[in-house]
Amino acid sequence: MSLIDIPPSSFIPDSILRLDYEAFYKVNEQWHNSFFDTVLPFIREPSIWIPFYFFMLLFGLINFKLRGVYWVVFFIITAMLSDYISSSIIKENFTRLRPCREPFLVDQVRFLVSYCPRSSSFTSSHAVNHFAISMYIFTTFKKSLSPKWALMFLWAFAISYAQVYVGVHFPLDVICGALVGLIIGYIPAKVFNTKIGLLQH
């Protein structure tokens, strides 16, 4: 891929944009193998993460009874808030073509999924949503259960990385999405821990 004539962006500085394209090139075109080609398109699908999050809701209800009901309510609020902020606020105000729709890259992107969304590439809603939920789960579970729930961030990272790998997002989209998600997930978790909590006061 030639990175000499990178198309300009209205809100991303050229120096950052160049690094973003270079990172995309490495993830999407250089750092690939048959295992990732099979697994990464799969883990980003709702058929994988919806059952997992449904299990987490049941886990909260079964283990924490009434407090678990409140935990589920805050979980749902976190998910709805993260999706709204990413899809209806950020994407509506920061327009960027996805790699799979960028004319500059159309013949060079390794596109590994069946559909390229028409919505703005910035930010990645997958990254915002999964990092928000991961932060919420970790922050509410780390004291009542175990700090090992930090492994949730690996789950969010894998899904976000897959978005770049399959060609539907640039690295900057998922990095910024992850940061936004971490903030969104922390606030409801902090409120929940302060006002309710999973441990008996």
Coordinates of C-alpha atoms in Angstrom, one line a residue:
M1 CA 0.0 0.0 0.0
S2 CA 1.3 3.5 -0.8
L3 CA 0.9 5.9 2.0
I4 CA 2.1 9.0 0.1
D5 CA -1.3 10.4 -0.9
I6 CA -3.4 9.7 2.1
P7 CA -6.8 11.4 1.8
P8 CA -7.2 14.2 4.3
S9 CA -9.6 14.2 7.2
S10 CA -11.6 17.1 8.5
F11 CA -10.9 16.4 12.1
I12 CA -7.8 14.1 12.3
P13 CA -4.4 15.8 12.0
D14 CA -2.4 14.5 9.0
S15 CA 0.5 13.1 11.2
I16 CA -2.0 11.0 13.2
L17 CA -3.9 10.0 10.1
R18 CA -0.6 8.7 8.5
L19 CA 0.1 6.6 11.6
D20 CA -3.4 5.3 11.6
Y21 CA -3.2 4.1 8.0
E22 CA 0.2 2.5 8.6
A23 CA -1.2 0.6 11.6
F24 CA -4.3 -0.4 9.6
Y25 CA -2.0 -1.8 6.9
K26 CA 0.0 -3.9 9.4
V27 CA -3.1 -5.3 11.1
N28 CA -5.2 -5.9 8.0
E29 CA -2.6 -6.8 5.4
Q30 CA 0.6 -7.9 7.1
W31 CA -0.3 -9.5 10.5
H32 CA -2.7 -12.1 9.2
N33 CA -2.9 -15.9 9.3
S34 CA -5.4 -18.6 8.5
F35 CA -6.4 -19.0 12.2
F36 CA -7.2 -15.3 12.6
D37 CA -9.0 -15.3 9.3
T38 CA -11.3 -17.9 10.7
V39 CA -11.7 -16.8 14.3
L40 CA -11.7 -13.0 14.2
P41 CA -14.6 -12.5 11.8
F42 CA -16.6 -14.9 14.0
I43 CA -16.0 -13.4 17.5
R44 CA -17.3 -10.0 16.4
E45 CA -20.8 -11.4 15.6
P46 CA -23.8 -10.9 17.9
S47 CA -24.3 -14.7 17.9
I48 CA -21.2 -14.9 20.1
W49 CA -21.4 -11.9 22.4
I50 CA -25.2 -11.8 23.0
P51 CA -25.3 -15.2 24.7
F52 CA -22.3 -14.3 26.7
Y53 CA -23.8 -11.1 28.1
F54 CA -27.1 -12.9 28.7
F55 CA -25.2 -15.4 30.8
M56 CA -23.6 -12.5 32.7
L57 CA -27.1 -11.1 33.5
L58 CA -28.2 -14.5 34.8
F59 CA -25.0 -14.8 36.8
G60 CA -25.7 -11.4 38.5
L61 CA -29.3 -12.3 39.3
I62 CA -28.5 -15.8 40.6
N63 CA -25.5 -14.8 42.8
F64 CA -26.7 -11.4 44.2
K65 CA -30.5 -11.7 44.3
L66 CA -32.1 -8.3 44.8
R67 CA -28.8 -6.5 44.5
G68 CA -28.3 -8.5 41.3
V69 CA -31.6 -7.0 39.9
Y70 CA -30.2 -3.5 40.4
W71 CA -26.9 -4.6 38.9
V72 CA -28.7 -5.9 35.8
V73 CA -30.6 -2.5 35.5
F74 CA -27.3 -0.6 35.6
F75 CA -25.8 -3.1 33.1
I76 CA -28.6 -2.4 30.6
I77 CA -28.3 1.4 31.2
T78 CA -24.5 1.1 30.5
A79 CA -25.1 -0.8 27.2
M80 CA -27.8 1.6 26.0
L81 CA -25.8 4.7 27.0
S82 CA -22.7 3.5 25.2
D83 CA -24.5 2.6 22.0
Y84 CA -26.4 5.9 22.0
I85 CA -23.3 8.0 22.5
S86 CA -21.3 6.2 19.8
S87 CA -24.1 5.7 17.2
S88 CA -26.2 8.8 17.7
I89 CA -23.8 11.5 18.9
I90 CA -20.2 10.7 17.9
K91 CA -20.9 9.1 14.5
E92 CA -23.4 11.8 13.6
N93 CA -20.8 14.6 14.2
F94 CA -17.6 13.0 13.1
T95 CA -18.0 11.5 9.6
R96 CA -15.3 9.2 8.3
L97 CA -15.4 6.5 5.6
R98 CA -14.7 3.0 6.7
P99 CA -11.7 1.2 5.2
C100 CA -14.0 -1.0 3.2
R101 CA -15.7 2.1 1.7
E102 CA -12.6 4.3 1.3
P103 CA -11.9 4.7 -2.5
F104 CA -8.2 5.1 -1.7
L105 CA -8.1 1.6 -0.2
V106 CA -10.9 -0.2 -2.1
D107 CA -8.5 -2.5 -4.0
Q108 CA -6.2 -3.1 -1.1
V109 CA -8.3 -3.9 1.9
R110 CA -8.6 -7.5 3.0
F111 CA -12.4 -7.5 3.6
L112 CA -13.3 -10.6 5.5
V113 CA -17.0 -10.1 6.3
S114 CA -20.1 -10.0 4.1
Y115 CA -21.3 -6.5 4.8
C116 CA -19.6 -3.1 5.1
P117 CA -21.8 -0.6 7.1
R118 CA -22.5 2.8 5.6
S119 CA -22.3 4.5 9.0
S120 CA -19.3 6.6 10.0
S121 CA -16.2 4.7 10.9
F122 CA -15.5 7.0 13.9
T123 CA -15.9 5.7 16.6
S124 CA -16.2 2.0 16.5
S125 CA -19.4 1.2 18.3
H126 CA -18.2 -2.4 18.9
A127 CA -15.2 -0.9 20.8
V128 CA -17.3 1.6 22.7
N129 CA -20.0 -0.9 23.7
H130 CA -17.7 -3.8 24.7
F131 CA -15.2 -1.7 26.6
A132 CA -18.0 0.1 28.4
I133 CA -19.6 -3.2 29.5
S134 CA -16.2 -4.7 30.4
M135 CA -15.4 -1.7 32.6
Y136 CA -18.8 -1.9 34.2
I137 CA -18.4 -5.6 35.0
F138 CA -14.8 -5.2 36.2
T139 CA -15.5 -2.2 38.4
T140 CA -18.5 -3.8 40.1
F141 CA -17.0 -7.3 40.4
K142 CA -13.4 -6.6 41.4
K143 CA -14.1 -6.2 45.1
S144 CA -17.1 -8.5 45.5
L145 CA -15.8 -11.4 43.5
S146 CA -12.2 -11.1 42.1
P147 CA -9.9 -8.6 40.4
K148 CA -9.4 -11.3 37.8
W149 CA -12.5 -9.9 36.1
A150 CA -10.0 -7.6 34.4
L151 CA -9.8 -10.4 31.8
M152 CA -13.0 -8.8 30.5
F153 CA -10.8 -6.2 28.8
L154 CA -9.1 -8.9 26.8
W155 CA -12.5 -9.9 25.5
A156 CA -13.2 -6.3 24.5
F157 CA -9.8 -5.9 22.9
A158 CA -10.2 -9.1 20.8
I159 CA -13.5 -7.9 19.4
S160 CA -12.1 -4.4 18.7
Y161 CA -9.0 -5.8 17.1
A162 CA -11.2 -8.0 14.9
Q163 CA -12.9 -4.8 13.6
V164 CA -9.6 -3.6 12.2
Y165 CA -8.5 -7.1 11.1
V166 CA -11.6 -7.7 8.9
G167 CA -11.5 -4.2 7.3
V168 CA -14.4 -2.3 8.8
H169 CA -12.6 0.1 11.1
F170 CA -9.3 1.9 11.4
P171 CA -7.1 1.5 14.5
L172 CA -7.9 5.1 15.6
D173 CA -11.6 4.3 15.5
V174 CA -11.3 1.5 18.0
I175 CA -8.7 3.2 20.2
C176 CA -10.9 6.2 20.6
G177 CA -13.9 4.0 21.0
A178 CA -12.2 2.0 23.7
L179 CA -11.4 5.2 25.6
V180 CA -14.9 6.5 25.3
G181 CA -16.3 3.1 26.4
L182 CA -14.0 3.0 29.5
I183 CA -15.3 6.3 30.6
I184 CA -19.0 5.4 29.9
G185 CA -18.6 2.1 31.7
Y186 CA -16.9 3.5 34.8
I187 CA -19.5 6.2 35.6
P188 CA -22.6 3.8 36.1
A189 CA -20.3 1.3 37.9
K190 CA -19.1 4.0 40.3
V191 CA -22.7 5.1 41.0
F192 CA -23.8 1.5 41.5
N193 CA -20.9 0.8 43.9
T194 CA -21.6 3.9 45.9
K195 CA -25.3 3.8 46.1
I196 CA -26.0 0.0 46.1
G197 CA -23.0 -2.3 45.7
L198 CA -23.0 -6.1 45.5
L199 CA -21.6 -6.5 49.1
Q200 CA -23.7 -6.0 52.2
H201 CA -22.9 -2.7 53.8

